[in-house]
Amino acid sequence: MFSGSLRGRLLWWLLLPLAAFVSISGVISYRFAQTNADLVQDNALLSSMRIIGEDVDWANGTVSIQVPPAALELFESPEQDSVFYRVEASGHRLLAGMPDLPLPPHVGDSPKLYVTHLADGRAVRAVAYMRQLYDSGRNEEVVVAVAKTERSRDAMVWRLLRPQLFGEVLTLVLAMVFVYLGLTFELRPLMKVKDDVADRNPSELEPIRVTRLHVELRPIVDAINQCIARMGQQAATQRQFISDAAHQLRTPLALLLAQIQFARQRDNRDVPLAEALAGMHKSSRKLTTLTNKLLLLAQAESPAPSGEHERVDLSALIAGVLEELIAFAQSREIDLGAELEDGLSVAGDEALTAALVTNLVDNALRYTQPGGRVTVQTQRRDDMAVVRVIDNGPGISAQARERVFERFYRASSHAEGTGLGLPIVREIAHRQGGTIRLESNEEGAGLVATVEMRLWAGATRDVAQSVE
Ligand SMILES: Nc1ncnc2c1ncn2[C@@H]1O[C@H](COP(=O)(O)OP(=O)(O)O)[C@@H](O)[C@H]1O
Ligand SMILES: [Mg+2]
């Protein structure tokens, strides 16, 4: 589950050595606790053995013993271990205790510690020694052994070990939690870079700017930025090429058109030649339109120099566009009208904004049937200016609407056109921080093209003044 995640992998890198460390140190702690517990237990056994040994004495010519309670009180503990002892005089004569408590092979003067099992299988820890008793020439060898079960010793091991283990496991858990949280926190700049890159539209070629970036991540972002810059240069070179090519074509095209026109004006009785010239005239006009549109598209695609825009008075601009198109509207018998809100200015490029409106109105006039109606509306909505071009023509089908922004796509074949009008409109709208939307007319037939563009920042003041 962790294999693909940096966080997971780092956790593993930390978890494995830390777990190894905890295990090893756990084993060491366990041994240490055992040694200590044994030491404490053995001391008690030795003391008890000595107390019992000291109490063996002569009475009426033989050795005997009265085991003192103090010798056994030493072992009192909450775990209630069972304690056994065995005191024997020479010749295996049992003086006190349990006769079948096993003894070590050789019991000597110095106490001998050992571990053994009782007849019922219980393990006991024991100590034994031999004491020589002399009395008027007689000598008795008294063996004293004391044993106890290991319950309190095991409990002590656990008591010694517990805080140690708890501390180590806690360290392990805390380390994991902190690494997880720390990484989540520290990866945030990287996530910001991701969001920045993911949210971009393809034409946005600004470098990624992230404040507070780790030294380790900087080379990555720098590399991405260099790549973006190269892509930007590439795109700019392409735009420049199209723009230059269109420019270069314009002059010979204009010349060609003028020459064809000149040829057509000559009194020419040759009908086929006249027809050929008319065809050439039409083609070269188409070519001129296409060249102009390509040039316009290249301009619309190139970002505003240093991102600055000029103030464009919408009403004046639209009035100018409509004036130019009124003849075309009349030729198509279309009622061309405008409903403009006063004092709207947008931030953009005047020539491009004019091209945007021209293209939309041109489409509406071109595709609406004679007798139709085309209206240009402007409206203010929050900090946006809304421009609507409404017609009652055939509209665009839903599936064609998805594609009309593709370059050279045309939904109709009958009228002349290039398929570049709407792509140009969209590029201009985006260049000016705006959007374009195509909807069908509320009345059912026709198209509503809605463009929203950012208002000029001083527009509020202008409107207030115009109201006064
Ligand atoms: N107002 C409109 N009414 C109906 N169809 C339209 C309208 N505007 C555009 N279209 C359709 O969208 C297509 C693409 O338009 P455009 O990009 O301007 O290219 P062009 O006008 O050169 O064909 C047109 O071919 C036309 O079919
Ligand atoms: Mg068009």
Short mmCIF file of C-alpha atoms and ligand atoms in Angstrom, two decimals:
data_model
loop_
_atom_site.label_atom_id
_atom_site.label_comp_id
_atom_site.label_asym_id
_atom_site.label_seq_id
_atom_site.Cartn_x
_atom_site.Cartn_y
_atom_site.Cartn_z
CA MET A 1 0.00 0.00 0.00
CA PHE A 2 2.96 2.28 0.56
CA SER A 3 4.99 1.33 -2.46
CA GLY A 4 3.98 4.33 -4.54
CA SER A 5 4.04 6.97 -1.87
CA LEU A 6 7.03 8.97 -0.82
CA ARG A 7 5.52 9.32 2.63
CA GLY A 8 5.07 5.56 2.88
CA ARG A 9 8.57 4.82 1.67
CA LEU A 10 10.15 7.24 4.09
CA LEU A 11 8.07 5.72 6.86
CA TRP A 12 9.49 2.32 5.96
CA TRP A 13 13.01 3.69 5.94
CA LEU A 14 12.44 4.96 9.41
CA LEU A 15 10.30 2.11 10.69
CA LEU A 16 12.67 -0.73 9.80
CA PRO A 17 15.83 0.51 11.55
CA LEU A 18 13.79 1.85 14.43
CA ALA A 19 11.98 -1.47 14.86
CA ALA A 20 15.33 -3.28 14.75
CA PHE A 21 16.66 -0.90 17.34
CA VAL A 22 13.62 -1.38 19.57
CA SER A 23 13.89 -5.17 19.29
CA ILE A 24 17.58 -5.27 20.14
CA SER A 25 17.25 -2.84 22.97
CA GLY A 26 14.17 -4.77 24.16
CA VAL A 27 16.21 -7.96 24.36
CA ILE A 28 19.00 -6.15 26.20
CA SER A 29 16.50 -4.60 28.62
CA TYR A 30 14.94 -8.02 29.20
CA ARG A 31 18.29 -9.59 30.06
CA PHE A 32 19.12 -6.68 32.30
CA ALA A 33 15.79 -6.97 34.12
CA GLN A 34 16.33 -10.72 34.54
CA THR A 35 19.79 -10.21 36.02
CA ASN A 36 18.48 -7.62 38.44
CA ALA A 37 15.48 -9.68 39.49
CA ASP A 38 17.68 -12.75 39.99
CA LEU A 39 20.06 -10.73 42.09
CA VAL A 40 17.27 -9.54 44.37
CA GLN A 41 15.73 -13.02 44.62
CA ASP A 42 19.10 -14.67 45.25
CA ASN A 43 19.87 -12.22 48.04
CA ALA A 44 16.62 -13.13 49.74
CA LEU A 45 17.37 -16.85 49.31
CA LEU A 46 20.88 -16.43 50.73
CA SER A 47 19.64 -14.46 53.73
CA SER A 48 16.92 -16.96 54.44
CA MET A 49 19.39 -19.84 54.09
CA ARG A 50 21.81 -18.17 56.54
CA ILE A 51 19.07 -17.45 59.09
CA ILE A 52 18.02 -21.09 58.97
CA GLY A 53 21.64 -22.31 59.05
CA GLU A 54 22.45 -20.16 62.08
CA ASP A 55 19.52 -21.63 63.97
CA VAL A 56 20.72 -25.22 63.74
CA ASP A 57 22.15 -26.02 67.16
CA TRP A 58 22.99 -28.78 69.57
CA ALA A 59 20.32 -29.88 71.93
CA ASN A 60 20.53 -32.94 74.12
CA GLY A 61 23.53 -34.27 72.21
CA THR A 62 22.02 -34.08 68.72
CA VAL A 63 21.61 -31.24 66.25
CA SER A 64 18.11 -29.92 65.78
CA ILE A 65 16.38 -26.86 64.49
CA GLN A 66 13.37 -24.70 65.06
CA VAL A 67 12.95 -22.80 61.77
CA PRO A 68 12.35 -19.14 62.72
CA PRO A 69 9.42 -17.34 61.00
CA ALA A 70 11.80 -14.49 60.09
CA ALA A 71 13.57 -16.84 57.66
CA LEU A 72 10.38 -17.23 55.61
CA GLU A 73 8.99 -13.72 56.05
CA LEU A 74 11.72 -12.54 53.71
CA PHE A 75 9.79 -14.00 50.81
CA GLU A 76 6.48 -12.34 51.43
CA SER A 77 5.22 -10.75 48.24
CA PRO A 78 1.91 -10.05 46.49
CA GLU A 79 2.66 -12.96 44.15
CA GLN A 80 2.66 -15.39 47.09
CA ASP A 81 5.46 -17.68 46.03
CA SER A 82 5.74 -21.11 47.58
CA VAL A 83 8.90 -21.50 49.68
CA PHE A 84 10.55 -24.84 50.49
CA TYR A 85 13.47 -25.76 52.65
CA ARG A 86 15.36 -28.87 53.59
CA VAL A 87 17.71 -29.18 56.54
CA GLU A 88 19.65 -32.43 56.91
CA ALA A 89 22.27 -33.60 59.34
CA SER A 90 24.97 -36.13 58.50
CA GLY A 91 23.66 -39.40 57.10
CA HIS A 92 20.70 -37.75 55.40
CA ARG A 93 18.88 -37.31 58.69
CA LEU A 94 16.12 -34.79 57.94
CA LEU A 95 15.94 -32.12 60.58
CA ALA A 96 13.20 -30.02 58.99
CA GLY A 97 11.45 -29.27 55.72
CA MET A 98 10.81 -31.23 52.59
CA PRO A 99 12.87 -34.37 52.08
CA ASP A 100 12.56 -34.47 48.28
CA LEU A 101 13.75 -30.94 47.57
CA PRO A 102 16.56 -31.67 45.11
CA LEU A 103 20.08 -30.71 46.15
CA PRO A 104 23.00 -29.84 43.90
CA PRO A 105 25.58 -32.63 43.40
CA HIS A 106 28.26 -31.26 45.68
CA VAL A 107 27.24 -29.06 48.54
CA GLY A 108 30.16 -27.23 50.11
CA ASP A 109 30.87 -24.51 52.63
CA SER A 110 30.17 -21.75 50.20
CA PRO A 111 26.53 -21.30 49.19
CA LYS A 112 25.59 -22.72 45.81
CA LEU A 113 22.81 -21.18 43.73
CA TYR A 114 20.89 -23.44 41.36
CA VAL A 115 17.66 -23.88 39.46
CA THR A 116 15.75 -27.13 39.75
CA HIS A 117 12.32 -28.71 39.45
CA LEU A 118 10.13 -30.11 42.17
CA ALA A 119 8.52 -33.51 41.95
CA ASP A 120 5.32 -31.85 40.70
CA GLY A 121 7.27 -30.19 37.89
CA ARG A 122 7.34 -26.65 39.28
CA ALA A 123 10.56 -24.77 38.60
CA VAL A 124 12.25 -23.32 41.64
CA ARG A 125 15.28 -21.20 42.27
CA ALA A 126 17.33 -22.54 45.17
CA VAL A 127 20.46 -22.14 47.25
CA ALA A 128 22.25 -24.70 49.42
CA TYR A 129 25.31 -24.83 51.62
CA MET A 130 26.81 -27.06 54.25
CA ARG A 131 27.62 -26.02 57.78
CA GLN A 132 30.00 -27.87 60.05
CA LEU A 133 28.86 -28.06 63.68
CA TYR A 134 31.30 -29.12 66.39
CA ASP A 135 30.53 -30.07 69.90
CA SER A 136 32.88 -31.78 72.35
CA GLY A 137 34.70 -33.70 69.67
CA ARG A 138 31.67 -34.53 67.59
CA ASN A 139 31.19 -33.16 64.18
CA GLU A 140 27.94 -32.83 62.26
CA GLU A 141 27.68 -31.73 58.64
CA VAL A 142 24.37 -29.90 58.29
CA VAL A 143 23.08 -29.19 54.76
CA VAL A 144 20.62 -26.32 54.43
CA ALA A 145 18.70 -25.73 51.17
CA VAL A 146 16.05 -23.06 50.53
CA ALA A 147 13.99 -22.86 47.35
CA LYS A 148 11.17 -20.76 46.05
CA THR A 149 8.96 -20.66 42.99
CA GLU A 150 9.65 -17.98 40.38
CA ARG A 151 6.41 -16.02 40.39
CA SER A 152 7.64 -12.91 42.17
CA ARG A 153 10.87 -13.07 40.23
CA ASP A 154 8.98 -13.12 36.90
CA ALA A 155 6.75 -10.31 38.13
CA MET A 156 9.83 -8.29 39.00
CA VAL A 157 11.33 -8.87 35.55
CA TRP A 158 8.15 -7.54 33.99
CA ARG A 159 8.01 -4.59 36.42
CA LEU A 160 11.57 -3.62 35.51
CA LEU A 161 10.99 -4.15 31.79
CA ARG A 162 7.62 -2.45 31.41
CA PRO A 163 8.62 1.25 31.56
CA GLN A 164 11.54 0.56 29.26
CA LEU A 165 9.39 -1.18 26.67
CA PHE A 166 6.66 1.40 26.96
CA GLY A 167 9.18 4.18 26.32
CA GLU A 168 10.59 2.42 23.29
CA VAL A 169 7.26 1.62 21.68
CA LEU A 170 6.09 5.16 22.39
CA THR A 171 9.22 6.50 20.69
CA LEU A 172 8.49 4.30 17.70
CA VAL A 173 4.88 5.43 17.41
CA LEU A 174 5.72 9.10 17.97
CA ALA A 175 8.48 8.94 15.38
CA MET A 176 6.05 7.53 12.82
CA VAL A 177 3.37 10.08 13.64
CA PHE A 178 5.81 12.97 13.44
CA VAL A 179 7.32 11.77 10.20
CA TYR A 180 3.85 11.40 8.73
CA LEU A 181 2.68 14.81 9.90
CA GLY A 182 5.99 16.44 9.07
CA LEU A 183 5.97 15.08 5.56
CA THR A 184 2.36 16.06 5.01
CA PHE A 185 3.25 19.56 6.13
CA GLU A 186 6.51 19.74 4.26
CA LEU A 187 5.01 18.39 1.05
CA ARG A 188 2.53 21.24 0.91
CA PRO A 189 4.72 23.46 -1.29
CA LEU A 190 4.98 20.55 -3.71
CA MET A 191 1.19 20.21 -3.70
CA LYS A 192 1.00 23.94 -4.44
CA VAL A 193 3.27 23.41 -7.43
CA LYS A 194 0.99 20.59 -8.52
CA ASP A 195 -2.14 22.76 -8.20
CA ASP A 196 -0.43 25.57 -10.04
CA VAL A 197 0.48 23.29 -12.94
CA ALA A 198 -2.82 21.38 -12.93
CA ASP A 199 -5.04 24.48 -12.95
CA ARG A 200 -3.34 26.08 -15.92
CA ASN A 201 -4.93 26.44 -19.28
CA PRO A 202 -2.68 25.30 -22.10
CA SER A 203 -1.87 28.78 -23.36
CA GLU A 204 -0.76 30.03 -19.96
CA LEU A 205 3.01 29.84 -20.02
CA GLU A 206 3.90 31.83 -16.94
CA PRO A 207 6.66 30.36 -14.77
CA ILE A 208 5.56 28.58 -11.60
CA ARG A 209 5.98 30.83 -8.61
CA VAL A 210 5.96 29.18 -5.20
CA THR A 211 7.14 31.02 -2.16
CA ARG A 212 8.86 29.06 0.60
CA LEU A 213 10.16 26.18 -1.44
CA HIS A 214 12.67 23.66 -0.09
CA VAL A 215 16.16 23.66 -1.48
CA GLU A 216 15.64 20.06 -2.65
CA LEU A 217 12.53 20.96 -4.64
CA ARG A 218 13.93 24.08 -6.27
CA PRO A 219 15.78 22.23 -9.05
CA ILE A 220 12.54 20.47 -10.02
CA VAL A 221 10.56 23.68 -10.20
CA ASP A 222 13.43 25.39 -12.00
CA ALA A 223 13.51 22.59 -14.54
CA ILE A 224 9.74 22.83 -15.06
CA ASN A 225 10.03 26.58 -15.43
CA GLN A 226 12.81 26.23 -17.96
CA CYS A 227 10.66 23.78 -19.86
CA ILE A 228 7.71 26.20 -19.73
CA ALA A 229 9.95 29.00 -20.94
CA ARG A 230 11.15 26.89 -23.86
CA MET A 231 7.56 25.98 -24.72
CA GLY A 232 6.66 29.66 -24.52
CA GLN A 233 9.49 30.53 -26.88
CA GLN A 234 8.46 27.79 -29.23
CA ALA A 235 4.86 28.99 -29.24
CA ALA A 236 5.97 32.58 -29.70
CA THR A 237 8.21 31.57 -32.62
CA GLN A 238 5.31 29.77 -34.24
CA ARG A 239 2.96 32.69 -33.75
CA GLN A 240 5.56 35.03 -35.10
CA PHE A 241 6.03 32.81 -38.13
CA ILE A 242 2.30 32.72 -38.88
CA SER A 243 2.08 36.43 -38.33
CA ASP A 244 5.09 37.12 -40.57
CA ALA A 245 3.83 34.76 -43.24
CA ALA A 246 0.41 36.40 -43.21
CA HIS A 247 2.07 39.81 -43.41
CA GLN A 248 4.22 38.73 -46.32
CA LEU A 249 1.19 37.35 -48.14
CA ARG A 250 -0.85 40.47 -47.73
CA THR A 251 1.08 42.71 -50.13
CA PRO A 252 1.25 40.32 -53.10
CA LEU A 253 -2.38 39.41 -52.48
CA ALA A 254 -3.43 43.04 -52.52
CA LEU A 255 -1.46 43.48 -55.73
CA LEU A 256 -3.04 40.39 -57.26
CA LEU A 257 -6.51 41.60 -56.35
CA ALA A 258 -5.84 45.02 -57.85
CA GLN A 259 -4.51 43.45 -61.04
CA ILE A 260 -7.48 41.12 -61.38
CA GLN A 261 -9.80 44.04 -60.82
CA PHE A 262 -7.95 46.00 -63.47
CA ALA A 263 -8.21 43.13 -65.92
CA ARG A 264 -11.94 42.76 -65.23
CA GLN A 265 -12.56 46.45 -65.85
CA ARG A 266 -11.10 46.23 -69.35
CA ASP A 267 -13.80 45.99 -71.97
CA ASN A 268 -13.69 42.28 -72.47
CA ARG A 269 -15.88 40.40 -74.85
CA ASP A 270 -14.31 37.09 -74.14
CA VAL A 271 -16.96 35.57 -71.85
CA PRO A 272 -14.97 32.54 -70.62
CA LEU A 273 -12.04 34.81 -69.78
CA ALA A 274 -14.36 37.17 -67.89
CA GLU A 275 -15.73 34.22 -65.92
CA ALA A 276 -12.22 33.02 -65.15
CA LEU A 277 -11.29 36.48 -63.95
CA ALA A 278 -14.40 36.63 -61.75
CA GLY A 279 -13.43 33.27 -60.25
CA MET A 280 -9.89 34.49 -59.64
CA HIS A 281 -11.25 37.60 -58.02
CA LYS A 282 -13.42 35.58 -55.66
CA SER A 283 -10.60 33.20 -54.77
CA SER A 284 -8.13 35.93 -54.07
CA ARG A 285 -10.65 37.70 -51.86
CA LYS A 286 -11.12 34.50 -49.92
CA LEU A 287 -7.39 34.19 -49.67
CA THR A 288 -7.14 37.75 -48.38
CA THR A 289 -9.80 37.07 -45.76
CA LEU A 290 -8.02 33.89 -44.68
CA THR A 291 -4.69 35.70 -44.46
CA ASN A 292 -6.21 38.48 -42.38
CA LYS A 293 -7.85 35.99 -40.06
CA LEU A 294 -4.61 34.09 -39.59
CA LEU A 295 -2.87 37.34 -38.75
CA LEU A 296 -5.64 38.21 -36.32
CA LEU A 297 -5.48 34.79 -34.70
CA ALA A 298 -1.72 35.12 -34.21
CA GLN A 299 -2.26 38.52 -32.60
CA ALA A 300 -5.07 37.23 -30.40
CA GLU A 301 -2.91 34.34 -29.22
CA SER A 302 0.09 36.42 -28.26
CA PRO A 303 -0.15 37.68 -24.69
CA ALA A 304 -0.52 41.40 -24.09
CA PRO A 305 2.93 42.98 -23.84
CA SER A 306 3.87 42.97 -20.14
CA GLY A 307 0.29 41.96 -19.41
CA GLU A 308 -1.04 45.51 -19.70
CA HIS A 309 -4.35 46.43 -21.24
CA GLU A 310 -5.78 49.68 -22.47
CA ARG A 311 -9.16 51.08 -21.66
CA VAL A 312 -11.74 50.28 -24.30
CA ASP A 313 -15.07 52.13 -24.35
CA LEU A 314 -17.55 49.41 -25.26
CA SER A 315 -20.45 51.55 -26.46
CA ALA A 316 -18.31 53.60 -28.83
CA LEU A 317 -16.55 50.51 -30.08
CA ILE A 318 -19.77 48.60 -30.76
CA ALA A 319 -21.34 51.61 -32.44
CA GLY A 320 -18.31 51.75 -34.74
CA VAL A 321 -18.54 48.04 -35.55
CA LEU A 322 -22.27 48.23 -36.28
CA GLU A 323 -21.73 51.21 -38.55
CA GLU A 324 -19.31 49.20 -40.61
CA LEU A 325 -21.64 46.23 -40.80
CA ILE A 326 -24.89 48.06 -41.40
CA ALA A 327 -24.48 47.84 -45.18
CA PHE A 328 -23.96 44.09 -44.94
CA ALA A 329 -27.05 43.83 -42.71
CA GLN A 330 -29.12 45.80 -45.20
CA SER A 331 -27.89 43.65 -48.06
CA ARG A 332 -29.14 40.63 -46.16
CA GLU A 333 -32.35 42.39 -45.12
CA ILE A 334 -31.62 41.93 -41.47
CA ASP A 335 -32.74 44.28 -38.74
CA LEU A 336 -29.52 45.08 -36.87
CA GLY A 337 -30.02 46.78 -33.49
CA ALA A 338 -28.24 47.48 -30.23
CA GLU A 339 -29.20 47.81 -26.55
CA LEU A 340 -26.12 49.24 -24.87
CA GLU A 341 -25.56 50.11 -21.24
CA ASP A 342 -23.81 53.42 -20.88
CA GLY A 343 -20.36 53.91 -19.52
CA LEU A 344 -19.02 50.38 -19.81
CA SER A 345 -15.29 50.17 -20.44
CA VAL A 346 -13.30 46.98 -20.56
CA ALA A 347 -9.62 46.34 -20.12
CA GLY A 348 -8.16 45.04 -23.35
CA ASP A 349 -6.89 45.86 -26.80
CA GLU A 350 -9.12 48.11 -28.87
CA ALA A 351 -8.46 46.53 -32.28
CA LEU A 352 -8.85 42.99 -30.93
CA THR A 353 -12.03 43.81 -29.01
CA ALA A 354 -13.43 45.30 -32.21
CA ALA A 355 -12.45 42.10 -34.05
CA LEU A 356 -14.23 40.05 -31.40
CA VAL A 357 -17.50 41.95 -31.78
CA THR A 358 -17.16 42.08 -35.57
CA ASN A 359 -16.74 38.34 -35.84
CA LEU A 360 -19.78 37.61 -33.68
CA VAL A 361 -22.04 40.11 -35.45
CA ASP A 362 -20.71 39.01 -38.85
CA ASN A 363 -21.64 35.41 -38.02
CA ALA A 364 -25.09 36.41 -36.84
CA LEU A 365 -25.71 38.42 -40.02
CA ARG A 366 -24.20 35.76 -42.24
CA TYR A 367 -26.10 32.76 -40.93
CA THR A 368 -29.47 34.36 -40.13
CA GLN A 369 -32.07 34.19 -42.88
CA PRO A 370 -33.20 37.42 -44.61
CA GLY A 371 -35.84 39.23 -42.60
CA GLY A 372 -34.20 38.10 -39.39
CA ARG A 373 -33.12 40.18 -36.44
CA VAL A 374 -29.71 40.63 -34.85
CA THR A 375 -29.27 42.51 -31.57
CA VAL A 376 -26.12 43.45 -29.69
CA GLN A 377 -26.61 43.94 -25.95
CA THR A 378 -24.19 45.12 -23.31
CA GLN A 379 -24.69 44.83 -19.60
CA ARG A 380 -22.71 45.11 -16.47
CA ARG A 381 -22.53 42.20 -14.05
CA ASP A 382 -20.38 42.66 -10.96
CA ASP A 383 -16.91 43.48 -12.26
CA MET A 384 -17.56 42.04 -15.69
CA ALA A 385 -18.99 43.54 -18.84
CA VAL A 386 -21.35 41.17 -20.65
CA VAL A 387 -21.69 41.48 -24.41
CA ARG A 388 -24.45 39.46 -26.06
CA VAL A 389 -25.01 38.99 -29.77
CA ILE A 390 -28.51 37.58 -30.24
CA ASP A 391 -29.98 36.41 -33.52
CA ASN A 392 -33.08 34.51 -34.56
CA GLY A 393 -31.39 32.44 -37.23
CA PRO A 394 -30.92 28.67 -37.33
CA GLY A 395 -28.62 28.52 -34.29
CA ILE A 396 -25.96 25.86 -33.83
CA SER A 397 -26.82 22.27 -32.96
CA ALA A 398 -25.61 21.03 -29.59
CA GLN A 399 -23.06 18.66 -31.09
CA ALA A 400 -21.68 21.29 -33.51
CA ARG A 401 -21.47 23.75 -30.61
CA GLU A 402 -18.80 21.60 -29.05
CA ARG A 403 -16.64 21.91 -32.12
CA VAL A 404 -17.15 25.43 -33.45
CA PHE A 405 -14.18 26.67 -31.41
CA GLU A 406 -11.87 24.30 -33.26
CA ARG A 407 -9.82 25.98 -35.93
CA PHE A 408 -11.13 25.60 -39.48
CA TYR A 409 -14.28 23.83 -38.28
CA ARG A 410 -17.37 25.01 -40.13
CA ALA A 411 -20.88 23.85 -39.36
CA SER A 412 -22.32 25.14 -42.62
CA SER A 413 -20.94 24.81 -46.09
CA HIS A 414 -23.12 27.18 -48.01
CA ALA A 415 -21.87 30.60 -46.91
CA GLU A 416 -18.29 31.66 -47.39
CA GLY A 417 -16.06 31.60 -44.36
CA THR A 418 -12.82 30.34 -42.94
CA GLY A 419 -13.78 28.50 -39.76
CA LEU A 420 -11.48 30.80 -37.83
CA GLY A 421 -14.01 33.37 -36.59
CA LEU A 422 -15.08 31.74 -33.32
CA PRO A 423 -11.55 30.49 -32.43
CA ILE A 424 -10.37 34.09 -32.83
CA VAL A 425 -13.23 35.33 -30.64
CA ARG A 426 -12.31 32.87 -27.94
CA GLU A 427 -8.62 33.69 -28.02
CA ILE A 428 -9.38 37.39 -27.69
CA ALA A 429 -11.82 36.80 -24.82
CA HIS A 430 -9.21 34.69 -22.97
CA ARG A 431 -6.46 37.19 -23.68
CA GLN A 432 -8.56 39.80 -21.90
CA GLY A 433 -9.38 37.55 -18.96
CA GLY A 434 -12.86 36.79 -20.28
CA THR A 435 -15.02 33.88 -21.43
CA ILE A 436 -17.35 33.05 -24.29
CA ARG A 437 -20.50 30.95 -24.20
CA LEU A 438 -22.89 29.87 -26.95
CA GLU A 439 -26.51 29.17 -26.09
CA SER A 440 -29.70 28.81 -27.98
CA ASN A 441 -32.02 31.74 -28.04
CA GLU A 442 -34.79 31.71 -25.44
CA GLU A 443 -37.33 32.12 -28.19
CA GLY A 444 -36.24 28.74 -29.50
CA ALA A 445 -34.65 29.66 -32.80
CA GLY A 446 -31.32 31.40 -33.05
CA LEU A 447 -28.08 31.77 -31.18
CA VAL A 448 -26.96 33.85 -28.22
CA ALA A 449 -23.23 34.41 -28.03
CA THR A 450 -22.30 35.74 -24.60
CA VAL A 451 -18.87 37.21 -23.96
CA GLU A 452 -17.83 38.33 -20.51
CA MET A 453 -14.83 40.60 -20.20
CA ARG A 454 -13.20 42.29 -17.25
CA LEU A 455 -14.35 45.83 -16.69
CA TRP A 456 -11.76 48.57 -16.72
CA ALA A 457 -10.77 49.06 -13.09
CA GLY A 458 -11.96 52.69 -13.10
CA ALA A 459 -15.31 51.79 -14.61
CA THR A 460 -17.28 52.19 -11.37
CA ARG A 461 -16.29 55.82 -11.11
CA ASP A 462 -17.14 56.41 -14.78
CA VAL A 463 -20.62 54.98 -14.37
CA ALA A 464 -21.25 57.12 -11.31
CA GLN A 465 -20.20 60.20 -13.23
CA SER A 466 -22.36 59.39 -16.21
CA VAL A 467 -25.37 58.95 -13.90
CA GLU A 468 -24.82 62.41 -12.46
N1 LIG B 1 -24.92 33.04 -35.34
C1 LIG B 1 -24.77 31.83 -35.86
N2 LIG B 1 -25.86 31.14 -36.26
C2 LIG B 1 -25.71 29.90 -36.81
N3 LIG B 1 -24.52 29.27 -36.99
C3 LIG B 1 -23.43 29.91 -36.60
C4 LIG B 1 -23.48 31.21 -36.02
N4 LIG B 1 -22.21 31.59 -35.75
C5 LIG B 1 -21.41 30.59 -36.14
N5 LIG B 1 -22.14 29.57 -36.66
C6 LIG B 1 -21.61 28.30 -37.19
O1 LIG B 1 -20.33 28.07 -36.60
C7 LIG B 1 -19.36 27.79 -37.59
C8 LIG B 1 -18.04 28.39 -37.18
O2 LIG B 1 -18.09 29.81 -37.17
P1 LIG B 1 -16.79 30.63 -37.43
O3 LIG B 1 -15.74 30.10 -36.54
O4 LIG B 1 -17.10 32.07 -37.33
O5 LIG B 1 -16.37 30.23 -38.87
P2 LIG B 1 -16.99 30.75 -40.24
O6 LIG B 1 -17.99 31.80 -39.93
O7 LIG B 1 -15.83 31.25 -40.98
O8 LIG B 1 -17.60 29.53 -40.85
C9 LIG B 1 -19.91 28.42 -38.83
O9 LIG B 1 -19.47 27.68 -39.96
C10 LIG B 1 -21.41 28.33 -38.68
O10 LIG B 1 -21.88 27.12 -39.18
MG MG B 2 -17.43 33.54 -38.92
#
